[in-house]
Short mmCIF file of N, CA, C and O in Angstrom, two decimals:
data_model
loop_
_atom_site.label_atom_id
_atom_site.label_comp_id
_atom_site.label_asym_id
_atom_site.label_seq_id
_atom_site.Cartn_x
_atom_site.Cartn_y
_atom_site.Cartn_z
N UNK A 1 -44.24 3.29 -13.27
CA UNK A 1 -44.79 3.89 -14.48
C UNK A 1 -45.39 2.79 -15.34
O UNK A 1 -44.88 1.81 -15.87
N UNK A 2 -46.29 3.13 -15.31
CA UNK A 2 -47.24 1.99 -16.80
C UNK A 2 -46.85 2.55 -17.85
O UNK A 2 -46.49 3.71 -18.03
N UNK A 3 -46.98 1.10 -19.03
CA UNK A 3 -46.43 1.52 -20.71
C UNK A 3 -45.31 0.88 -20.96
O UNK A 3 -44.92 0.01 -20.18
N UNK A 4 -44.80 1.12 -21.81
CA UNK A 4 -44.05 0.05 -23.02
C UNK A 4 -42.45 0.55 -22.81
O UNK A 4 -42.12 1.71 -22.55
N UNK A 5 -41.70 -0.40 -22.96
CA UNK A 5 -40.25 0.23 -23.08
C UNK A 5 -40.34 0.90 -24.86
O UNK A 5 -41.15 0.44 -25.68
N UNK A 6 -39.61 1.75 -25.11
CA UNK A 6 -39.86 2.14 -26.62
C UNK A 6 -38.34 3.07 -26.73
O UNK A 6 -37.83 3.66 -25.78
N UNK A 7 -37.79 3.04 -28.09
CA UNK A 7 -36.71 3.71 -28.48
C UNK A 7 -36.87 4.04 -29.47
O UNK A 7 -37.26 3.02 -30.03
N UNK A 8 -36.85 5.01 -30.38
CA UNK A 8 -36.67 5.30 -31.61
C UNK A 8 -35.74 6.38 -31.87
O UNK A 8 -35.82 7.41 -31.20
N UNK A 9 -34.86 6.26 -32.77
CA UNK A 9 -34.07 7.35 -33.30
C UNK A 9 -34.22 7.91 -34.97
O UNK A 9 -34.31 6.95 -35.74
N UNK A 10 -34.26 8.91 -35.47
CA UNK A 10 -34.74 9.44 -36.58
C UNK A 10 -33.50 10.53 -37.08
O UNK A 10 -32.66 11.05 -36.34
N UNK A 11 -33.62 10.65 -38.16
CA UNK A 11 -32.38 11.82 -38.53
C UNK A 11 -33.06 12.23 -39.96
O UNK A 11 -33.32 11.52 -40.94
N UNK A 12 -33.27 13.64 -39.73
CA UNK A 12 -33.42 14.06 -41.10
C UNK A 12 -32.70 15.29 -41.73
O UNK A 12 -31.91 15.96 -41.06
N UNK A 13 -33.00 15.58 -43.13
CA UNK A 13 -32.00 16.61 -43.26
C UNK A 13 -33.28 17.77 -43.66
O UNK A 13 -34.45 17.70 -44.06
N UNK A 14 -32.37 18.77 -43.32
CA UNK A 14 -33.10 19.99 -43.51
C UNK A 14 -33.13 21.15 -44.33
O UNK A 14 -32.28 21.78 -43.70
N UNK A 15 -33.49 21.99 -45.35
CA UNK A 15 -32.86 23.36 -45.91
C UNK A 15 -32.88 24.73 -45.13
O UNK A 15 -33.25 25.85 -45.45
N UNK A 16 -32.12 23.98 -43.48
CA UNK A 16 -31.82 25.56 -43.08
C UNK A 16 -30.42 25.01 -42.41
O UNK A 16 -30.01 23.86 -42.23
N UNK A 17 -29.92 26.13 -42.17
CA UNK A 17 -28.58 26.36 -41.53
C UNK A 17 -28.73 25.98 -40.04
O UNK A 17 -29.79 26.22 -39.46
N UNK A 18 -27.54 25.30 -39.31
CA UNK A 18 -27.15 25.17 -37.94
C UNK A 18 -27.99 26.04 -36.72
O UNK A 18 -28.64 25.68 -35.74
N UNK A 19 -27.64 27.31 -37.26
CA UNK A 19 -28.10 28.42 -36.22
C UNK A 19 -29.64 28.41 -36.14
O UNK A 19 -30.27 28.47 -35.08
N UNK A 20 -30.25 28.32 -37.51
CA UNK A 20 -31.63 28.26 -37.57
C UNK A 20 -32.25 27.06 -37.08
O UNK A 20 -33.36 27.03 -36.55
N UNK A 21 -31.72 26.36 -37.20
CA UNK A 21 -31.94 24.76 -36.34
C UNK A 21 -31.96 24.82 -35.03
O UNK A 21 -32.99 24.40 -34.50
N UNK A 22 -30.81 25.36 -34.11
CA UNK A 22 -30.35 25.37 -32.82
C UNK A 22 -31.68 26.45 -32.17
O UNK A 22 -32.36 26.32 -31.16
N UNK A 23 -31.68 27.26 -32.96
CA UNK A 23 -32.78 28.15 -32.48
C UNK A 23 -34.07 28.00 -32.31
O UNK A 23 -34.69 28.46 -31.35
N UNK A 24 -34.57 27.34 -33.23
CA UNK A 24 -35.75 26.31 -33.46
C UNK A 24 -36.30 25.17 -32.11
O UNK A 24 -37.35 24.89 -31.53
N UNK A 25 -34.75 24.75 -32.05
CA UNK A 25 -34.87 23.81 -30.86
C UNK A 25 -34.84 24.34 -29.54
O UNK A 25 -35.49 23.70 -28.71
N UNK A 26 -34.10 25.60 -29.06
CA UNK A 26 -33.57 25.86 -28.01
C UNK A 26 -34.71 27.15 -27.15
O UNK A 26 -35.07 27.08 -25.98
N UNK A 27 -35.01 28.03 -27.95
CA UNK A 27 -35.84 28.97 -27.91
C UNK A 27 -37.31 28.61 -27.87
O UNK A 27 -37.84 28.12 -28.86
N UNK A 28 -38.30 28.92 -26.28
CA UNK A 28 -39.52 28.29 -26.55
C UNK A 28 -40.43 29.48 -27.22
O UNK A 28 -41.64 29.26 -27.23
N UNK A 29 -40.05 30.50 -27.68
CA UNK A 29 -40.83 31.18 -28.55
C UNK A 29 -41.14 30.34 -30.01
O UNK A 29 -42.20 30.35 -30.64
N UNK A 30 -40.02 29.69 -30.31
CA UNK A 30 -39.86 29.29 -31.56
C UNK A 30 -40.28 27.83 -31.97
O UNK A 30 -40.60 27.39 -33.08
N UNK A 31 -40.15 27.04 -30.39
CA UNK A 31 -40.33 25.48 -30.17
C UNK A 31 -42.26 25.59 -30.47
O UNK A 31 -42.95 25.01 -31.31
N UNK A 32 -42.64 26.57 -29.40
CA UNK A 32 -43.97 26.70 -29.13
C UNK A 32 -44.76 26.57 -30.53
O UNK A 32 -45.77 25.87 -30.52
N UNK A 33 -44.41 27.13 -31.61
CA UNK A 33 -44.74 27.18 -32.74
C UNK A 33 -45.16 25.70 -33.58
O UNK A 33 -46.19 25.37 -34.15
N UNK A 34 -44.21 25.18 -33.42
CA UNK A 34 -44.09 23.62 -34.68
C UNK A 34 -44.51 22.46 -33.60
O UNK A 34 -45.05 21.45 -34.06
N UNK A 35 -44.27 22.55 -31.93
CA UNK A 35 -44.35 21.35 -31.34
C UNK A 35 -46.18 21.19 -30.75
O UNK A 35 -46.39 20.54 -29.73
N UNK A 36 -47.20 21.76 -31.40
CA UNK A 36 -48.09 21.83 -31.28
C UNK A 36 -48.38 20.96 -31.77
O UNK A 36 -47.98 20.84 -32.92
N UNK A 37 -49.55 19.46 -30.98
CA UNK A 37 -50.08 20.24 -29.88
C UNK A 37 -50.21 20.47 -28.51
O UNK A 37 -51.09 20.84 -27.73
N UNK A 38 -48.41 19.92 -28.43
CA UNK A 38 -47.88 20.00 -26.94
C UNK A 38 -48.36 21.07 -26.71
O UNK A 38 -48.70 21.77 -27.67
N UNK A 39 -48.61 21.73 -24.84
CA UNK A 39 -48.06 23.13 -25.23
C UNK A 39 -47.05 23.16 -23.50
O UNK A 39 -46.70 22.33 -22.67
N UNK A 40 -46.97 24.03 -23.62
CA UNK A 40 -45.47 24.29 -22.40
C UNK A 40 -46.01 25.71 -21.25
O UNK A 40 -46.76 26.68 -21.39
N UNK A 41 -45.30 25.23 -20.30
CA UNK A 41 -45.26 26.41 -19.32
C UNK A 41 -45.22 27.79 -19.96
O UNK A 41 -45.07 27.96 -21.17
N UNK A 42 -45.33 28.63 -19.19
CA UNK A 42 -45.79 29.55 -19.84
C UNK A 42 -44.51 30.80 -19.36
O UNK A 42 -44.37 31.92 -19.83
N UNK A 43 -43.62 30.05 -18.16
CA UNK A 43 -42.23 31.21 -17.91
C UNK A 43 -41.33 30.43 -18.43
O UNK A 43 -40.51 30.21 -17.54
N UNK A 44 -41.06 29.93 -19.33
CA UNK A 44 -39.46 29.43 -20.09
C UNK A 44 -38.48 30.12 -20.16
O UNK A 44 -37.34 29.66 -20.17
N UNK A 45 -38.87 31.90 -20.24
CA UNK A 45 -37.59 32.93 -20.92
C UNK A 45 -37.34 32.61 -21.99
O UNK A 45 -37.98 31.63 -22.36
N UNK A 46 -36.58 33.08 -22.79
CA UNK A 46 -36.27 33.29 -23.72
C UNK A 46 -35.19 32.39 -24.72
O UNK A 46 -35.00 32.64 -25.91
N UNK A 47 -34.61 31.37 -24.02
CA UNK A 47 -33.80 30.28 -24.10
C UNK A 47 -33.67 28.86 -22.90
O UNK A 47 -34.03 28.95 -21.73
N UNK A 48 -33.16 27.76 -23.45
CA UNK A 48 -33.44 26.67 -22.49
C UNK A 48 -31.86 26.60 -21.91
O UNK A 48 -30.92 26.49 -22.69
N UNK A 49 -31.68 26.68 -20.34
CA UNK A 49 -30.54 26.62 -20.06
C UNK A 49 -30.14 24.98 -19.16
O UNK A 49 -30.96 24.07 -19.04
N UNK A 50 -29.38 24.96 -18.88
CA UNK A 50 -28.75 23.51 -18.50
C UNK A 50 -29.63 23.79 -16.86
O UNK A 50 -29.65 24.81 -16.16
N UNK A 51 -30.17 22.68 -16.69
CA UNK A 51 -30.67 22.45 -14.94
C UNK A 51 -31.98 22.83 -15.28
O UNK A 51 -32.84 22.49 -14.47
N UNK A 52 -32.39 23.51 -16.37
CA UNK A 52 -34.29 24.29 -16.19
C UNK A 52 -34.81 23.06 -16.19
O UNK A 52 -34.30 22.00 -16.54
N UNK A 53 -36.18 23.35 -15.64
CA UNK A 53 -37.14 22.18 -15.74
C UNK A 53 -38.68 23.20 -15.88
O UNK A 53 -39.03 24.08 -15.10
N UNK A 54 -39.44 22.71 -17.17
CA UNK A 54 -40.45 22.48 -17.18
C UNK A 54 -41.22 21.52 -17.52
O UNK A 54 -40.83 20.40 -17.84
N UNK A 55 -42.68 22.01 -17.48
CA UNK A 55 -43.89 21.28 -17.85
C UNK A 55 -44.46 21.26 -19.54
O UNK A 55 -44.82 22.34 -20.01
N UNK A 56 -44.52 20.01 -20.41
CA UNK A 56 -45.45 20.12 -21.88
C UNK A 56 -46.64 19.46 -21.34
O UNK A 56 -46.58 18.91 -20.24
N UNK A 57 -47.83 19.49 -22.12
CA UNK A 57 -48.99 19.09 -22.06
C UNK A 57 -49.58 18.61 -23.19
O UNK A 57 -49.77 19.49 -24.03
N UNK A 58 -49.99 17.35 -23.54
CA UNK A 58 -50.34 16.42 -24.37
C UNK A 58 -51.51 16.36 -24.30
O UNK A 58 -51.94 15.24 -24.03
N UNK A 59 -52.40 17.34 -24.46
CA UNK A 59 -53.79 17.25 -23.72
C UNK A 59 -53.99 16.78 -22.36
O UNK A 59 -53.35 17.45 -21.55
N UNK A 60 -54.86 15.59 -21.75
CA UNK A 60 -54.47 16.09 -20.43
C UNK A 60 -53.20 15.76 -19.65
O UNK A 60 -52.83 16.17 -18.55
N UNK A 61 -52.58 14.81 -20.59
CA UNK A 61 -50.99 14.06 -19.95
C UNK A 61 -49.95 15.32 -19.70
O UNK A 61 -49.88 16.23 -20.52
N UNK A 62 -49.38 15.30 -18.83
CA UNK A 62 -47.77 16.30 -18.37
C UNK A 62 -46.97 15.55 -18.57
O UNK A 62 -47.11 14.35 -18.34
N UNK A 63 -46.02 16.05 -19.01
CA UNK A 63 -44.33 15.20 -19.46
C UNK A 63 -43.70 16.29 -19.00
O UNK A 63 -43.79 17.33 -19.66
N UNK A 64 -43.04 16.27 -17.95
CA UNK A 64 -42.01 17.00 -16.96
C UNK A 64 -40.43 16.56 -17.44
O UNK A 64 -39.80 15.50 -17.37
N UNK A 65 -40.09 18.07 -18.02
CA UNK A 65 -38.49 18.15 -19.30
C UNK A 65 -37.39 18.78 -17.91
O UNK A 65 -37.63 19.44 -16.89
N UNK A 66 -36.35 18.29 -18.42
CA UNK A 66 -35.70 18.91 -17.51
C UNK A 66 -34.11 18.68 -18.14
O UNK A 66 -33.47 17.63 -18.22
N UNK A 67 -33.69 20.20 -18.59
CA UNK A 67 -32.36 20.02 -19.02
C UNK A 67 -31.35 19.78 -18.55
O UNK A 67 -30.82 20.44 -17.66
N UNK A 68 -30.66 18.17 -19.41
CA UNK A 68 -29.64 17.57 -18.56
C UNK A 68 -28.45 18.36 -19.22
O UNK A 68 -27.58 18.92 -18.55
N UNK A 69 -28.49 18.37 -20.64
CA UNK A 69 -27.06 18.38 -21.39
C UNK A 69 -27.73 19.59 -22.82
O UNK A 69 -28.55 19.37 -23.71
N UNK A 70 -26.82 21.00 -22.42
CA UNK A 70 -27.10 21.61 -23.39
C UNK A 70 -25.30 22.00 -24.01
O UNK A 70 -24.48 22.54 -23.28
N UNK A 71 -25.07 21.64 -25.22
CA UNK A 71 -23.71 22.38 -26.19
C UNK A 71 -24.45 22.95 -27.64
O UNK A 71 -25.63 22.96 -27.98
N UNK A 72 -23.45 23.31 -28.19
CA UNK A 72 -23.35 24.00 -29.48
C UNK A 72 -24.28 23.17 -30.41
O UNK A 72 -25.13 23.67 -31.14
N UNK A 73 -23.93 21.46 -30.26
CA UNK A 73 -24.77 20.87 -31.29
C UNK A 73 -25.69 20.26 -30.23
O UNK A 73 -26.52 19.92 -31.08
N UNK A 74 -26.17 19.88 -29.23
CA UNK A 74 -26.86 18.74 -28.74
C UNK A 74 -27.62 19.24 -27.50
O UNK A 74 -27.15 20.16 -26.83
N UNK A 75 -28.94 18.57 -27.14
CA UNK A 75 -29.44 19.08 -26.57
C UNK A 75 -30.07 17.63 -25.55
O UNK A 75 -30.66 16.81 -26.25
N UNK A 76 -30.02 17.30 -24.22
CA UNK A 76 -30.55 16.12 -23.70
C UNK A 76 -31.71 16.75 -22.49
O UNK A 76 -31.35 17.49 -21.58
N UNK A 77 -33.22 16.26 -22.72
CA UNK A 77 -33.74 16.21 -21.71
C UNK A 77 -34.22 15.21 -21.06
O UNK A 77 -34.64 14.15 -21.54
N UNK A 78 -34.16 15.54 -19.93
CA UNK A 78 -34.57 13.98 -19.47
C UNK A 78 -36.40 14.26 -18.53
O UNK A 78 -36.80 15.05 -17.67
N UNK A 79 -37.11 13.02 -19.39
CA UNK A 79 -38.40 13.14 -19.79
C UNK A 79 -39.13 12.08 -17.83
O UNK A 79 -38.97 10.87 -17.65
N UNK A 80 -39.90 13.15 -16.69
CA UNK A 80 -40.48 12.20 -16.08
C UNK A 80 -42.26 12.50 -15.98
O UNK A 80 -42.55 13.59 -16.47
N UNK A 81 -43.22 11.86 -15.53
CA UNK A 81 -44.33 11.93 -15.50
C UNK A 81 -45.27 11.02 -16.43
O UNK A 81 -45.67 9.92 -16.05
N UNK A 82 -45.63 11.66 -17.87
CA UNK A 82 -46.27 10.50 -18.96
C UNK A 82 -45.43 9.69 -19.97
O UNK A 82 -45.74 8.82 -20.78
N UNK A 83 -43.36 10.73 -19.38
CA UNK A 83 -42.73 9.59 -20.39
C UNK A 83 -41.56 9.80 -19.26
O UNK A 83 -40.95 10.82 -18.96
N UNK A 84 -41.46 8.34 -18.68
CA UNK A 84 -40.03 8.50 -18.26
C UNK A 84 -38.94 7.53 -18.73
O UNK A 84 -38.73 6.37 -18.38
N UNK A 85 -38.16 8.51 -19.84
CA UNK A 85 -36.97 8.49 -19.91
C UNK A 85 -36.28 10.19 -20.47
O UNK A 85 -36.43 11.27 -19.91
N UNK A 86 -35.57 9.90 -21.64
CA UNK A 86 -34.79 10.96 -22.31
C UNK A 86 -35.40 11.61 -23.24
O UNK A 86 -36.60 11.57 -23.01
N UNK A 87 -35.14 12.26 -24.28
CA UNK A 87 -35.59 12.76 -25.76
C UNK A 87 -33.94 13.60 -25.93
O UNK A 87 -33.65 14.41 -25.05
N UNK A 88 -33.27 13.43 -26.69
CA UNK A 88 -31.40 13.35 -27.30
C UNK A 88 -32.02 14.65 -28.49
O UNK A 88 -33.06 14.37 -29.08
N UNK A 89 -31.45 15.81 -28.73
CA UNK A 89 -31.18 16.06 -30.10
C UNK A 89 -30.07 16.39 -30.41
O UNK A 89 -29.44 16.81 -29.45
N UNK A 90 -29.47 16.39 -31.43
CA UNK A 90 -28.25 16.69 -32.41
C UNK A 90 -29.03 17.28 -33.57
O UNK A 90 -30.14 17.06 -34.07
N UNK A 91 -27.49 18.57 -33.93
CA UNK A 91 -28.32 18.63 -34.86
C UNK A 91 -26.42 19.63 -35.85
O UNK A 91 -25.44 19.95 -35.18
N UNK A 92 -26.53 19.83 -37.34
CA UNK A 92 -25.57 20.20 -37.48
C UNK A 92 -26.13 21.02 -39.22
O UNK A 92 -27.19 20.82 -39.82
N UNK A 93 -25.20 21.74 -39.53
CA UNK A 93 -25.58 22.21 -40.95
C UNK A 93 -26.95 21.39 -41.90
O UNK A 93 -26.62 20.32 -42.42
N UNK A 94 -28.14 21.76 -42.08
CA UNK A 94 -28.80 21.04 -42.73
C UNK A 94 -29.02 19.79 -42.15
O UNK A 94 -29.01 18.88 -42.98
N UNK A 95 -29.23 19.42 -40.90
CA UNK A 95 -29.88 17.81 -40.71
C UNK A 95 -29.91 18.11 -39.25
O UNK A 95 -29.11 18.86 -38.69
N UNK A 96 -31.16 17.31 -38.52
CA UNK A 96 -30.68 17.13 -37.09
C UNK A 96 -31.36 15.61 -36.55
O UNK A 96 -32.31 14.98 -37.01
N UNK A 97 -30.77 15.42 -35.80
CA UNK A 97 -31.44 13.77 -35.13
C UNK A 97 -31.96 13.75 -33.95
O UNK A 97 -31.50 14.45 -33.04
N UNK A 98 -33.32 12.69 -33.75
CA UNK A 98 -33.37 12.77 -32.45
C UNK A 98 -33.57 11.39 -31.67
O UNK A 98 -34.13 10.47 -32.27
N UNK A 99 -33.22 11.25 -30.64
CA UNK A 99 -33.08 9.87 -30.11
C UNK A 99 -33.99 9.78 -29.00
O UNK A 99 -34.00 10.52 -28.01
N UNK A 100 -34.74 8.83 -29.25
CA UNK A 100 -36.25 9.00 -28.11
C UNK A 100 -36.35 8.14 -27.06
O UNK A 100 -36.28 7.13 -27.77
N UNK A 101 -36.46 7.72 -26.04
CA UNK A 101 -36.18 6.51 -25.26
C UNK A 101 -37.16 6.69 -23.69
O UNK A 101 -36.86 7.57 -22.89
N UNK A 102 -37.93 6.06 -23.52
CA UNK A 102 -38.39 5.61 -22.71
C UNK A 102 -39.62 4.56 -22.38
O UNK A 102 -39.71 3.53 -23.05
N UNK A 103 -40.65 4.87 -21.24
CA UNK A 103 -41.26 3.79 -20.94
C UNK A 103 -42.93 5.26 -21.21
O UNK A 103 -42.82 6.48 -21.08
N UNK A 104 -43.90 4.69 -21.51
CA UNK A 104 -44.69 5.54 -21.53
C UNK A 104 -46.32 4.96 -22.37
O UNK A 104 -45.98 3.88 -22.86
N UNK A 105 -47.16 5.08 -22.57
CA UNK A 105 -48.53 4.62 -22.98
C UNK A 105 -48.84 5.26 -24.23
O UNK A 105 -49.70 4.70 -24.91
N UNK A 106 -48.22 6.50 -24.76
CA UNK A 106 -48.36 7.63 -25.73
C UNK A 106 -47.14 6.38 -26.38
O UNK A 106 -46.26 5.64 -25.93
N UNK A 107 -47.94 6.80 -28.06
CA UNK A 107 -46.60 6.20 -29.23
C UNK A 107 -45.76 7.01 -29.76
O UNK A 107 -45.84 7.62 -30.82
N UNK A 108 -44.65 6.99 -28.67
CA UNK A 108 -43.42 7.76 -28.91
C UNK A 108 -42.85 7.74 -30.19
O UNK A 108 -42.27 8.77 -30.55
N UNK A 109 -42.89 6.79 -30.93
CA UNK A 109 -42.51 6.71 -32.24
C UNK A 109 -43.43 8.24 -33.43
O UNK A 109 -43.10 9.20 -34.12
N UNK A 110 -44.45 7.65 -33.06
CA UNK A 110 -45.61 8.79 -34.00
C UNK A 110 -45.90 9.79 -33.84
O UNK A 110 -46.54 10.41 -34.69
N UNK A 111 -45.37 10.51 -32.23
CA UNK A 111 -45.21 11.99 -32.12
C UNK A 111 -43.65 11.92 -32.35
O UNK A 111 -43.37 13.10 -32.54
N UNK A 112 -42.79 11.39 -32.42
CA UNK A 112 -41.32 12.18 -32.74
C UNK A 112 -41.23 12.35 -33.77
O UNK A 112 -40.38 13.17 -34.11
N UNK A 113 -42.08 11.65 -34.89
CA UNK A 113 -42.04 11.33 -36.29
C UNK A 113 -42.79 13.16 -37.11
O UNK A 113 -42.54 13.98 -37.99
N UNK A 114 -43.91 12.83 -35.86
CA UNK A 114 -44.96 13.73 -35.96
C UNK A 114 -43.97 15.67 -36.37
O UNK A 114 -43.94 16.54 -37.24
N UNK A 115 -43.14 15.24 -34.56
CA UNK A 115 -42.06 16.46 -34.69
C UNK A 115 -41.69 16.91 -35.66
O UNK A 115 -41.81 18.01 -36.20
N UNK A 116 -41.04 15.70 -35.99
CA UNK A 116 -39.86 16.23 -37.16
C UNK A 116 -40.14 16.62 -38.13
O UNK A 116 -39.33 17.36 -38.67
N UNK A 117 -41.29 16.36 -38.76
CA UNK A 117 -42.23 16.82 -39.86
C UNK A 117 -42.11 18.09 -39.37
O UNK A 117 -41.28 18.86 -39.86
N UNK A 118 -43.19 18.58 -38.02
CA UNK A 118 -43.27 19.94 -38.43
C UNK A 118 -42.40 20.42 -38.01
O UNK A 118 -42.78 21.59 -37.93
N UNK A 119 -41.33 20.38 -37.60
CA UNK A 119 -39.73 21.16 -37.53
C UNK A 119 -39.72 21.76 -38.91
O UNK A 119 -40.15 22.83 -39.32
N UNK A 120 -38.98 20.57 -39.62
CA UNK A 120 -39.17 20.66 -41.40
C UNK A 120 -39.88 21.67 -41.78
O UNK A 120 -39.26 22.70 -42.05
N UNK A 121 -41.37 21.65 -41.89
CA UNK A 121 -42.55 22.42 -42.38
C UNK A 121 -42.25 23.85 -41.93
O UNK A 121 -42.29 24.73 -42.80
N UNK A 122 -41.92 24.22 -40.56
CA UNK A 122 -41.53 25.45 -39.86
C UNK A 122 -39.85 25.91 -40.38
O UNK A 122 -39.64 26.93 -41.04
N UNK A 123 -38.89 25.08 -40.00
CA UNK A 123 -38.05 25.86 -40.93
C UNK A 123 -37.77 26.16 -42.31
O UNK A 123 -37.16 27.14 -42.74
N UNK A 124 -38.58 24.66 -43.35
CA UNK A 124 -39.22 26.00 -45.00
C UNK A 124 -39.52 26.97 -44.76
O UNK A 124 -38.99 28.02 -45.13
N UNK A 125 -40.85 26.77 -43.79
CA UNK A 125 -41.45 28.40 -44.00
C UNK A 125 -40.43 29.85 -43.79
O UNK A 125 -40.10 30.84 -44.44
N UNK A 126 -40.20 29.21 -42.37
CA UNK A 126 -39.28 30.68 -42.32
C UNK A 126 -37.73 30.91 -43.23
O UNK A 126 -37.00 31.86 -42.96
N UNK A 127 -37.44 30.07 -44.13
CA UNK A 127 -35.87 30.53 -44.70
C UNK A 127 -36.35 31.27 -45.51
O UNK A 127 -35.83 32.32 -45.88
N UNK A 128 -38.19 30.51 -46.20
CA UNK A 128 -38.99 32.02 -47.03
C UNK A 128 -39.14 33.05 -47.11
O UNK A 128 -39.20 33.78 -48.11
N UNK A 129 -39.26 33.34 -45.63
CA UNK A 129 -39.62 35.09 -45.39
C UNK A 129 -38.61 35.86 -45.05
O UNK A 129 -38.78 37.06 -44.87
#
């Protein structure tokens, strides 16, 4: 794999609840929304279960996800194709973190950063309505 070793971890806090968080993250109806302008396979179902593997798209780059570790708070995929390593989330009442790690040509730092913003931006909106 060509590209940079790179790690970044980020933690922010949020004004929504656990469940609204977990859901946000876990559900690609809901992911599809804020993680633009990835976009994702198009059979996910309705939740991400432990062992699935799909495809995001970075314009023309593929980053092939594949769930290692799903619980109550945490979520691990492990990232191969335009990023191979991990992407870690945690997440708990009002805050969640994410831990980014691999080798890749894309600045992993400025799309996770990018994320978390519009996570944020998407769960204001919806505690609104």
């Amino acid at each position: 794999m060509l590209g940079v070793f790179q790690h970044s971890e980020l933690r922010i806090e949020l004004n929504a609840s656990e469940a609204a968080i977990r859901d946000s993250l876990l559900r690609p109806a809901e992911f599809r929304q804020w993680l633009g302008p990835q976009t994702f396979s198009p059979d996910l179902g309705d939740r991400l279960e432990p062992g699935m593997q799909f495809t995001g798209w970075l314009g023309p780059i593929a980053i092939r996800h594949q769930v290692d570790v799903l619980d109550s708070n945490s979520l691990r995929l492990l990232l191969s194709q335009g990023v191979d390593g991990f992407h870690q989330w945690y997440w708990g009442e009002g805050w969640v973190q994410s831990s980014l790690q691999g080798i890749s040509l894309l600045p992993l730092n400025l799309g996770q950063t990018v994320s978390l913003m519009r996570l944020r931006q998407y769960l204001t909106r919806q505690s609104r309505s």
